[in-house]
Every structure is written in C-alpha cells, then in structure tokens.
CSV table of C-alpha atoms in Angstrom, one decimal:
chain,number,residue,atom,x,y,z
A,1,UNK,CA,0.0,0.0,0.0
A,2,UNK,CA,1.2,3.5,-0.7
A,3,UNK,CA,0.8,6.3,1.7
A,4,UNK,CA,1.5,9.7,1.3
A,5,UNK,CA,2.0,12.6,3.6
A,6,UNK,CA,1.6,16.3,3.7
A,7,UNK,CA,3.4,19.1,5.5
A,8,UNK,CA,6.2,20.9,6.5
A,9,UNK,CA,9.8,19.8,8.0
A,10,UNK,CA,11.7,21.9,10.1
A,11,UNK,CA,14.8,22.3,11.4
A,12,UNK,CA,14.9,21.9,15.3
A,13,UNK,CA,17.4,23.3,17.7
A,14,UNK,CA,17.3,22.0,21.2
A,15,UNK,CA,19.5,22.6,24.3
A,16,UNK,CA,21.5,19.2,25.4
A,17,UNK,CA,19.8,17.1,28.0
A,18,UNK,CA,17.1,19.2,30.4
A,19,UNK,CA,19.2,22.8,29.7
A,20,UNK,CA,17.0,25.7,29.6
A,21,UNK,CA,17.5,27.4,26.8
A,22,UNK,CA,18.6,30.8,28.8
A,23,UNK,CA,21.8,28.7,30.0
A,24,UNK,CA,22.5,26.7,26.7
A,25,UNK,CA,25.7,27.6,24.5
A,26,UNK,CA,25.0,24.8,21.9
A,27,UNK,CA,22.1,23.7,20.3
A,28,UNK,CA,21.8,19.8,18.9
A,29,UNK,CA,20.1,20.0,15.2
A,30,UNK,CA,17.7,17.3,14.3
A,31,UNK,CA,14.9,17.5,11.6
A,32,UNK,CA,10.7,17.2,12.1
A,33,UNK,CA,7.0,17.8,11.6
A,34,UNK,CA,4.4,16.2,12.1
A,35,UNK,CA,3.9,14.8,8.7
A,36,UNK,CA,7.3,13.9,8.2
A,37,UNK,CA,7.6,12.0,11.9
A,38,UNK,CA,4.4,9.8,10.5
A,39,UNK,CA,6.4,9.2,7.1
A,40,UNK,CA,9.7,8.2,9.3
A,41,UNK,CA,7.0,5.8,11.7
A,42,UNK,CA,5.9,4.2,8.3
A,43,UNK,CA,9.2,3.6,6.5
A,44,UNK,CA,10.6,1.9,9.7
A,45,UNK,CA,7.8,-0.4,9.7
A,46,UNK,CA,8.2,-1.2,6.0
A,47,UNK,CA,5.6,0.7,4.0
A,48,UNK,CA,6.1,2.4,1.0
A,49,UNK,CA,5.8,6.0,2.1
A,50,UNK,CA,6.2,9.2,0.6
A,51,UNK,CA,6.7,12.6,2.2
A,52,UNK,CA,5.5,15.8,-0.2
A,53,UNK,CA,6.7,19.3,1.0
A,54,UNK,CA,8.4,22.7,-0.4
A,55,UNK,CA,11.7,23.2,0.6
A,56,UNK,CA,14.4,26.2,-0.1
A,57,UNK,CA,16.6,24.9,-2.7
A,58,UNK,CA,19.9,24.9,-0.4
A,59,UNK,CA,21.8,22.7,2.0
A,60,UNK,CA,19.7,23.3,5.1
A,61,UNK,CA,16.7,22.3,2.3
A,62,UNK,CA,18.3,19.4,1.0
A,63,UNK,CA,19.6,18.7,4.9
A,64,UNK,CA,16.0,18.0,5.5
A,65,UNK,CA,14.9,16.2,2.8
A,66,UNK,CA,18.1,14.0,3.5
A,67,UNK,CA,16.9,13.6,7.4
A,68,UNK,CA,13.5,11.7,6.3
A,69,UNK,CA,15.0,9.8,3.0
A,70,UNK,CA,17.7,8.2,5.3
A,71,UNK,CA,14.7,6.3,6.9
A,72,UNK,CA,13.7,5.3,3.6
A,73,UNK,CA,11.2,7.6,2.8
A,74,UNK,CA,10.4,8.7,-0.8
A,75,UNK,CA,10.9,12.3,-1.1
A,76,UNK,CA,10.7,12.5,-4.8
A,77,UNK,CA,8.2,14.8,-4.9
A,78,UNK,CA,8.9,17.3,-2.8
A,79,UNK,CA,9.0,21.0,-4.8
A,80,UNK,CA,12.1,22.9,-4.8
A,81,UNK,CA,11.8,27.1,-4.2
A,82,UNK,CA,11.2,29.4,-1.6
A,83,UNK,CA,13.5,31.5,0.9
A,84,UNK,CA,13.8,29.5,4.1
A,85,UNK,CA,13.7,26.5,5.9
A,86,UNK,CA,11.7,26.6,9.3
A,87,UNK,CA,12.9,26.1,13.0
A,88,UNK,CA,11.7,25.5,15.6
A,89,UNK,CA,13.4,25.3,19.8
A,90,UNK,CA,12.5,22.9,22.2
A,91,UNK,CA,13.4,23.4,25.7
A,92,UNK,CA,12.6,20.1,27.3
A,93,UNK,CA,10.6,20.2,30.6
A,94,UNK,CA,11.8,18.3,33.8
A,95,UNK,CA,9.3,17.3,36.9
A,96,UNK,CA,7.1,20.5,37.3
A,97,UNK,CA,8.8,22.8,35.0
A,98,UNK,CA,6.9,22.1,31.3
A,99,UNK,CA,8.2,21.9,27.8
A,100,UNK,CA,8.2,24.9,26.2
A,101,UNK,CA,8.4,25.3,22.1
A,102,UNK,CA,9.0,28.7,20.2
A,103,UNK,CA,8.3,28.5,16.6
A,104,UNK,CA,10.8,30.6,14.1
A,105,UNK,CA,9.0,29.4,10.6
A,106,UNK,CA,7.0,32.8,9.6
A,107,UNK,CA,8.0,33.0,5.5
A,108,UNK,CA,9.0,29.8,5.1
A,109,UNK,CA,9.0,27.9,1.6
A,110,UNK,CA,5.9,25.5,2.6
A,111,UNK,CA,4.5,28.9,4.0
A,112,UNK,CA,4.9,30.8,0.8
A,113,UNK,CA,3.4,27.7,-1.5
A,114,UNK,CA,1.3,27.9,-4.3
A,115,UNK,CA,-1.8,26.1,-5.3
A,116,UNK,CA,0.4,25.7,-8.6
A,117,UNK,CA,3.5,23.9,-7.4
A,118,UNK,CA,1.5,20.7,-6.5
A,119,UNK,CA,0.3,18.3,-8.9
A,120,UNK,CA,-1.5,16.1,-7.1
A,121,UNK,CA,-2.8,13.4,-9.7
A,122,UNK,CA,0.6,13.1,-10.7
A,123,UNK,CA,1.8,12.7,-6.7
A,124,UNK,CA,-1.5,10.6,-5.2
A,125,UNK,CA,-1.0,8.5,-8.2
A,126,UNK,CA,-1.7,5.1,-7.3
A,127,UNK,CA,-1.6,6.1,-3.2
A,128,UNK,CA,-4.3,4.6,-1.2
A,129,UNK,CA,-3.8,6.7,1.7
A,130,UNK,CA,-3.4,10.4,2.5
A,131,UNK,CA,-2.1,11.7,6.0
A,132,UNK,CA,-2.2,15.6,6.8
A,133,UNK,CA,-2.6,17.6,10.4
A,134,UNK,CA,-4.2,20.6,11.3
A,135,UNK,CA,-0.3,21.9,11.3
A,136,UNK,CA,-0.3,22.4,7.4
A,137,UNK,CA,-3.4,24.7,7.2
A,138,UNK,CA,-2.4,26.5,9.9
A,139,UNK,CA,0.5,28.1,8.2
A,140,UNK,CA,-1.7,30.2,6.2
A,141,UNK,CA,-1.3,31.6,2.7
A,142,UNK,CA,-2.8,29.3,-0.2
A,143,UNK,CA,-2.3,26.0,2.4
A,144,UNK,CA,-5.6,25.7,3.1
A,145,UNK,CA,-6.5,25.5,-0.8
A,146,UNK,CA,-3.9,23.2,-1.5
A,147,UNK,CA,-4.5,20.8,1.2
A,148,UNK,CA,-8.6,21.2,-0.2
A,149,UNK,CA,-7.2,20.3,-3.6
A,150,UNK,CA,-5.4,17.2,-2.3
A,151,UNK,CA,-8.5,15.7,-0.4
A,152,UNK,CA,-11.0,16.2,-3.6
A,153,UNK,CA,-8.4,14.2,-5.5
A,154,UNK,CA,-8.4,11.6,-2.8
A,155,UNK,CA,-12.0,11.9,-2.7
A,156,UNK,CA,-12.5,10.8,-5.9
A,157,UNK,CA,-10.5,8.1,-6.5
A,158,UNK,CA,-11.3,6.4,-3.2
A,159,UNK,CA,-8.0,7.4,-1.5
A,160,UNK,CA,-8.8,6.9,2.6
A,161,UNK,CA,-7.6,10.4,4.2
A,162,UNK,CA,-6.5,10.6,7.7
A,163,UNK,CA,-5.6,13.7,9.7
A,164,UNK,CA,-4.7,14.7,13.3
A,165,UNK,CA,-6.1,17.9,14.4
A,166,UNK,CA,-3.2,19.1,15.9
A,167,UNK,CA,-4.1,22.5,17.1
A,168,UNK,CA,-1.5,25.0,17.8
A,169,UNK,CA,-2.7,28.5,18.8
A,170,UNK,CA,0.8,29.8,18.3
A,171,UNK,CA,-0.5,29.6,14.3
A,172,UNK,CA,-3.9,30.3,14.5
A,173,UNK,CA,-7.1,31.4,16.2
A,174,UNK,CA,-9.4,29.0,17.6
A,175,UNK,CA,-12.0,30.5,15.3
A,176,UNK,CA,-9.9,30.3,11.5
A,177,UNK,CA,-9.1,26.7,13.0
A,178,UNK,CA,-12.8,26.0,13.0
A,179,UNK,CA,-13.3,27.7,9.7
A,180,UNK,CA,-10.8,25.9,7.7
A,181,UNK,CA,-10.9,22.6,9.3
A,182,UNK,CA,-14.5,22.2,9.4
A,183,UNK,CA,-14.2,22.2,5.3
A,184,UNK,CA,-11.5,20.0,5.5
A,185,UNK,CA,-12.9,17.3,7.8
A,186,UNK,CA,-15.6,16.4,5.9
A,187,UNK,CA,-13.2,14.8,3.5
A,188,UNK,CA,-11.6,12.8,6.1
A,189,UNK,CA,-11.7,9.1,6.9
A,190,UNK,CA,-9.5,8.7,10.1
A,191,UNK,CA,-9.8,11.4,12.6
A,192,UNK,CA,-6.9,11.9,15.0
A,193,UNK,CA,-7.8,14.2,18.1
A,194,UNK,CA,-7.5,14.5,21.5
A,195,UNK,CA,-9.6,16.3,23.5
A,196,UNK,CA,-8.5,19.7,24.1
A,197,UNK,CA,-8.0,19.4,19.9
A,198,UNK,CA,-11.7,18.8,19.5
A,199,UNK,CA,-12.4,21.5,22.1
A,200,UNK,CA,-10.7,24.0,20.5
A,201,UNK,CA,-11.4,23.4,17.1
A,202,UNK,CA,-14.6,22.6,17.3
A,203,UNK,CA,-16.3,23.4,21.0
A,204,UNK,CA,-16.5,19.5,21.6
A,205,UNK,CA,-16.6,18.4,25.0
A,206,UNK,CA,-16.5,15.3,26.8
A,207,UNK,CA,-18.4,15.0,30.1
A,208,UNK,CA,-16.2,15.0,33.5
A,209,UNK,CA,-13.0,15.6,31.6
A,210,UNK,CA,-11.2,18.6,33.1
A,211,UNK,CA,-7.8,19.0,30.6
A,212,UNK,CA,-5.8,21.5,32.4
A,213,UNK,CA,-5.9,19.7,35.4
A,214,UNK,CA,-4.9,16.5,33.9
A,215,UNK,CA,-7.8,14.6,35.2
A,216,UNK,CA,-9.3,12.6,32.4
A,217,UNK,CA,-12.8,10.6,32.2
A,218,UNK,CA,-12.6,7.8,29.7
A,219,UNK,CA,-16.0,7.8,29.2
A,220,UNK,CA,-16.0,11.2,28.1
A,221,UNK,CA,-14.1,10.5,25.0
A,222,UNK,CA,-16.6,8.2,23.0
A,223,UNK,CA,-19.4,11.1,23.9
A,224,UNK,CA,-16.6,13.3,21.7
A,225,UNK,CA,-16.0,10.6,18.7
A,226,UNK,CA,-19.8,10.4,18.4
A,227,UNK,CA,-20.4,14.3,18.2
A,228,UNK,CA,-17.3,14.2,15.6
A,229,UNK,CA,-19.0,11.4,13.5
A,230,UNK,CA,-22.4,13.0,13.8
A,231,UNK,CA,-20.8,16.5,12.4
A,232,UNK,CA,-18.2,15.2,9.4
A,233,UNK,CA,-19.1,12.0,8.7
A,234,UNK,CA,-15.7,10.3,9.7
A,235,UNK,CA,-15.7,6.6,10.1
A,236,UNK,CA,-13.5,6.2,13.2
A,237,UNK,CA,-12.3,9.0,15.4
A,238,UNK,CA,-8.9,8.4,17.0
A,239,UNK,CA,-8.3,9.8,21.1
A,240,UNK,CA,-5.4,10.0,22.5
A,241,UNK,CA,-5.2,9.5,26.6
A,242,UNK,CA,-2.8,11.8,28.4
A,243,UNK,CA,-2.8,12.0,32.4
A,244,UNK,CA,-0.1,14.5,33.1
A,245,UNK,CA,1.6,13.7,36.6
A,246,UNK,CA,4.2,15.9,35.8
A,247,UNK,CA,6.4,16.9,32.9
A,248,UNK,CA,8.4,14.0,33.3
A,249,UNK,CA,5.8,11.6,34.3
A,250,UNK,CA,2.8,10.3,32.3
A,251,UNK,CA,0.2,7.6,31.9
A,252,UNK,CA,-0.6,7.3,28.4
A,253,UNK,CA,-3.7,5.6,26.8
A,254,UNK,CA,-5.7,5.8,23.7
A,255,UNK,CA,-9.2,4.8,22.1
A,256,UNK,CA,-10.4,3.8,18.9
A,257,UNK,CA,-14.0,4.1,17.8
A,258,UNK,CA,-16.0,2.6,14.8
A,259,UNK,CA,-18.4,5.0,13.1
A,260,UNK,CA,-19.8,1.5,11.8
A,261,UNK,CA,-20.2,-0.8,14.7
A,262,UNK,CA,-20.8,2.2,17.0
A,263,UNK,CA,-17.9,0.3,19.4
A,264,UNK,CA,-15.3,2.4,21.3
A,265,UNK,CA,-12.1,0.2,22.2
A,266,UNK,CA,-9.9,1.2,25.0
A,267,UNK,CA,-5.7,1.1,24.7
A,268,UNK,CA,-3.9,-0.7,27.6
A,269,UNK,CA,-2.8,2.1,30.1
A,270,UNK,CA,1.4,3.1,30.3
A,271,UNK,CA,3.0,5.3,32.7
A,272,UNK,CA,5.4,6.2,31.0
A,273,UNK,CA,8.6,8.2,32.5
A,274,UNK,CA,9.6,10.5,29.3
A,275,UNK,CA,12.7,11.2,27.4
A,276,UNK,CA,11.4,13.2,24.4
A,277,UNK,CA,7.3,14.0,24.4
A,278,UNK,CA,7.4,15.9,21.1
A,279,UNK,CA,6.1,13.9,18.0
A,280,UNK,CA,4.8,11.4,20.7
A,281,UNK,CA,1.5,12.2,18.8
A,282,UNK,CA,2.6,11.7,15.3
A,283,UNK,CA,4.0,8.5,16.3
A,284,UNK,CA,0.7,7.5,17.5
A,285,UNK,CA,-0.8,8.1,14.0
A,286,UNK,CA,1.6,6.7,12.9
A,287,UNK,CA,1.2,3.5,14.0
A,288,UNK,CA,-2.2,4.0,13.9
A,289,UNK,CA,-1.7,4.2,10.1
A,290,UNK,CA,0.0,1.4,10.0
A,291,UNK,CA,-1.9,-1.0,12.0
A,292,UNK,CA,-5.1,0.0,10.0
A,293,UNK,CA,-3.5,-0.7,6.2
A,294,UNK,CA,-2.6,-3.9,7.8
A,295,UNK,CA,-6.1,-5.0,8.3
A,296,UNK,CA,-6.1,-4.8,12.3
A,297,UNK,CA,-9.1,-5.0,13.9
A,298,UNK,CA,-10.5,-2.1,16.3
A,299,UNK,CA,-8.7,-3.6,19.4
A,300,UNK,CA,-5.1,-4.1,18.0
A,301,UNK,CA,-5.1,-1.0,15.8
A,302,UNK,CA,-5.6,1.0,19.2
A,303,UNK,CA,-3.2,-1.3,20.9
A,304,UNK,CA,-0.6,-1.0,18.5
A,305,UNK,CA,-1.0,2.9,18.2
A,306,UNK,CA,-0.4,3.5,21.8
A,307,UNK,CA,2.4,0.9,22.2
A,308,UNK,CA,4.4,2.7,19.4
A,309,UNK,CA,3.5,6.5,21.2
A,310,UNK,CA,4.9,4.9,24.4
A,311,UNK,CA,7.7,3.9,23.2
A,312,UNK,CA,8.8,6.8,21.2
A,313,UNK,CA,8.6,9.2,24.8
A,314,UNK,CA,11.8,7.0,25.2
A,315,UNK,CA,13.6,8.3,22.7
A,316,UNK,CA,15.6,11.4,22.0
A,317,UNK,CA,13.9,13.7,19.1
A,318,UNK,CA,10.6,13.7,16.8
A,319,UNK,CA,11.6,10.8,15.0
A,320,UNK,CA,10.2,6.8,16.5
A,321,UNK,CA,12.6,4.5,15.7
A,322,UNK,CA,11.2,1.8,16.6
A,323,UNK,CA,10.2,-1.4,14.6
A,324,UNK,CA,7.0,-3.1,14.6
A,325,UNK,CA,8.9,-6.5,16.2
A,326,UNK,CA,9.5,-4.0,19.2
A,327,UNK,CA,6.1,-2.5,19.1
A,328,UNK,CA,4.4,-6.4,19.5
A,329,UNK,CA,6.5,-7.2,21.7
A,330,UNK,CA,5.2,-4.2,24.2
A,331,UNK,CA,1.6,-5.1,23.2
A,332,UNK,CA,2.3,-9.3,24.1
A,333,UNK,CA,2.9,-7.9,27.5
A,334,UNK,CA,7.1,-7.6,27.5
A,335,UNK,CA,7.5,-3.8,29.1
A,336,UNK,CA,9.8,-4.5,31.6
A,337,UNK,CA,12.7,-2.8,29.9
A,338,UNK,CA,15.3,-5.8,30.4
A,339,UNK,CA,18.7,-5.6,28.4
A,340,UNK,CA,17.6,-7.4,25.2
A,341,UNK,CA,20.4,-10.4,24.4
C-alpha cells in the first residue's frame, strides 16, 4: 500500500539534555514535523511511504529532505523554491517545570506555497492513503487551498484520508481553526484528536473531563467521537489518553471508535517516565496508520498505536525509531525494559 503525507519539515534546535534554553551555549540539530515523523513511523515499519513538502533549494533544504529519506522515505516529490527553511526550539521540561516550544517558521518555503507547485494526480497517483494535520493549514497563505485540492483528488479516487487535528494557537485562532478545518474534515476518513483538539477546534466536550488539570474521564471521549462522527461523517475517530503527573511523568492511553459498529475500544494504560514527548503524537498516527492498512481489527489497531507513542517518549527527538517486532513485543505484554540479548 502506498501512503502519502503532507506538510512541512523543520529544522529543530534544542538545548543538550534538560538545559533551559537561557543557560544553553550549543544547540543539537535534528529535523521534524508532524507529517514527516508519521512518514519516518511508516518507513521503519516497511511501508512504501512518501513525504510531499516545499523546501528552499539549499543545503539546510536538502539537509531536510536528506533527514527523512535516510529512513527510507520517498521524497521524490517534494517541490524545490522558496526563501527558508523553518525552526523551531525545544526546551525540554523536567518534573514541574513544562516543555516549552518557540516557533521561528513565519515565510517559510511551505508557508509561501502555491496552489500551482502541486500536482497532485501526478503525486496521489496510485496512493491509497493520504495523511495531513491541522499543522499544514495553519501556516496560512494558499495551504488551506492546496490541502482542499489534495482531499477532492483523494475523494474521488477512493484514496482513505486521515488527519490529526493538531491545534497549535501559536498559528492560529481557535476561530480560523474551526473555519478551515471544518471544510477539510468532511473529506476525512480517520480522525486523529484529542480532546483539548476537538475542544478548541470545534467546541467539543466530553463529560467529566477537566484538561488543564490532567484529570481525564474515559468515558467522556466516546461522547466526543460520536459528536465528531455525527458533524463530518468520519468513520472512526482516534483519542489519545494523556494523564499529566508531571512533565516527566505520564500515563498514556488511547481509544479507537468505529463509526460503523458504534464500538469504542480502549488502549492498555502506560505510565510512561519520558525522554522526548514531542512527535509522541505523530508516532501514535503513525502506527495507527500502520496498524489500520494492515487490516487490524478495532482492538489491535488502538493497541498497537499506543504501544508505538509509548515507546517513542523513550527516545531522543521527533523521529520513533522503533520497529514493529519492538512495538508487539510491548503489546504481548514484555514492558519491563530488560537488556535485550
């Protein structure tokens, strides 16, 4: 099956270890977005996978498209032109003290895109699925047109779309959010979203859930898929668990629910102790992704999805590196974290 993503890759500059960035005097470079972590998920776990963006036509452009195609990725068609190459800092949060991310990516190539430097029969071309986030539109300029003209494609030649809502207010107002995604979610398949996405995007709410706080009611989250199915017409909604005990400490769950059977499936529950958080959500659709083109049912697609998220808040930077050998074997049960021999 071949599966293509859509967004932007960035360059991102992050102090070593848990340095603030007021005290750093180095930055480590590493490469991601949220399209391009799903593409990375993908290629490890051997799928044909392309990644379609707009980068500057220089080193730091071609540094990026090299970061992804090292993984195997197919980065064929990504379109050459524009001025810059986005960035973005992480400052990595430690027990109370949170994460923090400033965005530098204002007039970037993606940013500055045209409806014109995307021919997308020629790119979804025998693809079967198409991935995008609420990250893509957000970035303004013609990107909400573009992304529009992708999905129509897919829609008509039976291409399955999924997309993770990804809000960001750093990039946009709760209210363009709802404006431009509500025309884009009605051409989705696969709806990825937790619940202070569908909140904020869309005023949905689930029942005894209080976000800020961290305290989370399970049951609240089907109560969210349904509204979402009843508004766009999706056929399974996607919900991602988070209990926050601290910055460093989480438990981690997720739930899948089918439009079609009207059944919500629950993710085993991790607490997870985390190295790198960021692109712990892409690697969630991504294995999402994968566990749905491999025919999984309802159960193992969640299970799988949520073993491959807590995994990846073990490891250092957006990309999971993970294989799906390592992904069962957290699903049969072996999370103990034993030197493997």
């Amino acid at each position: 099956m071949r599966i293509v993503t859509f967004g932007e890759i960035m360059m991102r500059l992050n102090p070593e270890g848990y340095n603030c960035i007021l005290q750093a005097d180095r930055l480590e470079i590493s490469y991601a977005g949220g399209e391009a972590n799903v593409a990375v998920s993908l290629a490890n776990y051997g799928q044909d996978v392309s990644f379609v963006t707009k980068l500057p036509d220089s080193l730091l452009g071609e540094s990026a498209r090299n970061a992804v195609r090292h993984f195997g990725v197919d980065t064929r068609d990504i379109v050459w032109g524009g001025n810059r190459l986005g960035l973005y800092f992480v400052e990595k949060g430690a027990s109370q003290r949170a994460s923090k991310v400033i965005y530098d990516r204002a007039g970037s190539a993606i940013a500055a895109a045209r409806r014109s430097d995307f021919d997308w029969p020629r790119i979804l071309e025998g693809a079967e699925w198409f991935h995008f986030t609420g990250i893509t539109p957000a970035l303004g300029g013609e990107l909400p047109e573009i992304c529009l003209d992708a999905l129509e494609y897919c829609r008509a030649h039976n291409v399955t779309v999924s997309c993770d809502l990804n809000y960001r207010g750093k990039l946009w107002t709760k209210e363009k959010a709802c404006e431009i995604m509500t025309r884009l979610v009605r051409y989705v398949d696969v709806l990825i979203a937790n619940e202070a996405d569908a909140a904020d995007v869309f005023g949905i709410v689930g029942k005894g859930s209080d976000v800020e706080s961290g305290k989370l009611n399970k049951d609240g989250y089907i109560s969210v898929a349904e509204q979402l199915v009843e508004r766009f017409g999706v056929k399974m909604v996607a919900v991602t668990l988070r209990t926050s005990i601290s910055a460093t400490d989480n438990l981690w769950a997720g739930m899948l629910y089918d439009a079609q059977t009207g059944k919500a499936c629950f993710s085993t529950e991790y607490k997870i102790h985390i190295v790198d958080r960021v692109g712990g959500g892409d690697s969630f659709g991504g294995g999402l992704i994968y566990a749905l083109c491999q025919g999984k049912d309802t159960q193992a697609a969640i299970d799988f999805a949520v073993a491959a998220s807590c995994l990846k808040h073990s490891i250092e930077h957006d990309f999971n590196l993970v294989s799906v050998k390592d992904v069962e074997s957290l699903v049969s049960g072996n999370g103990t974290g034993r030197v493997q021999r």
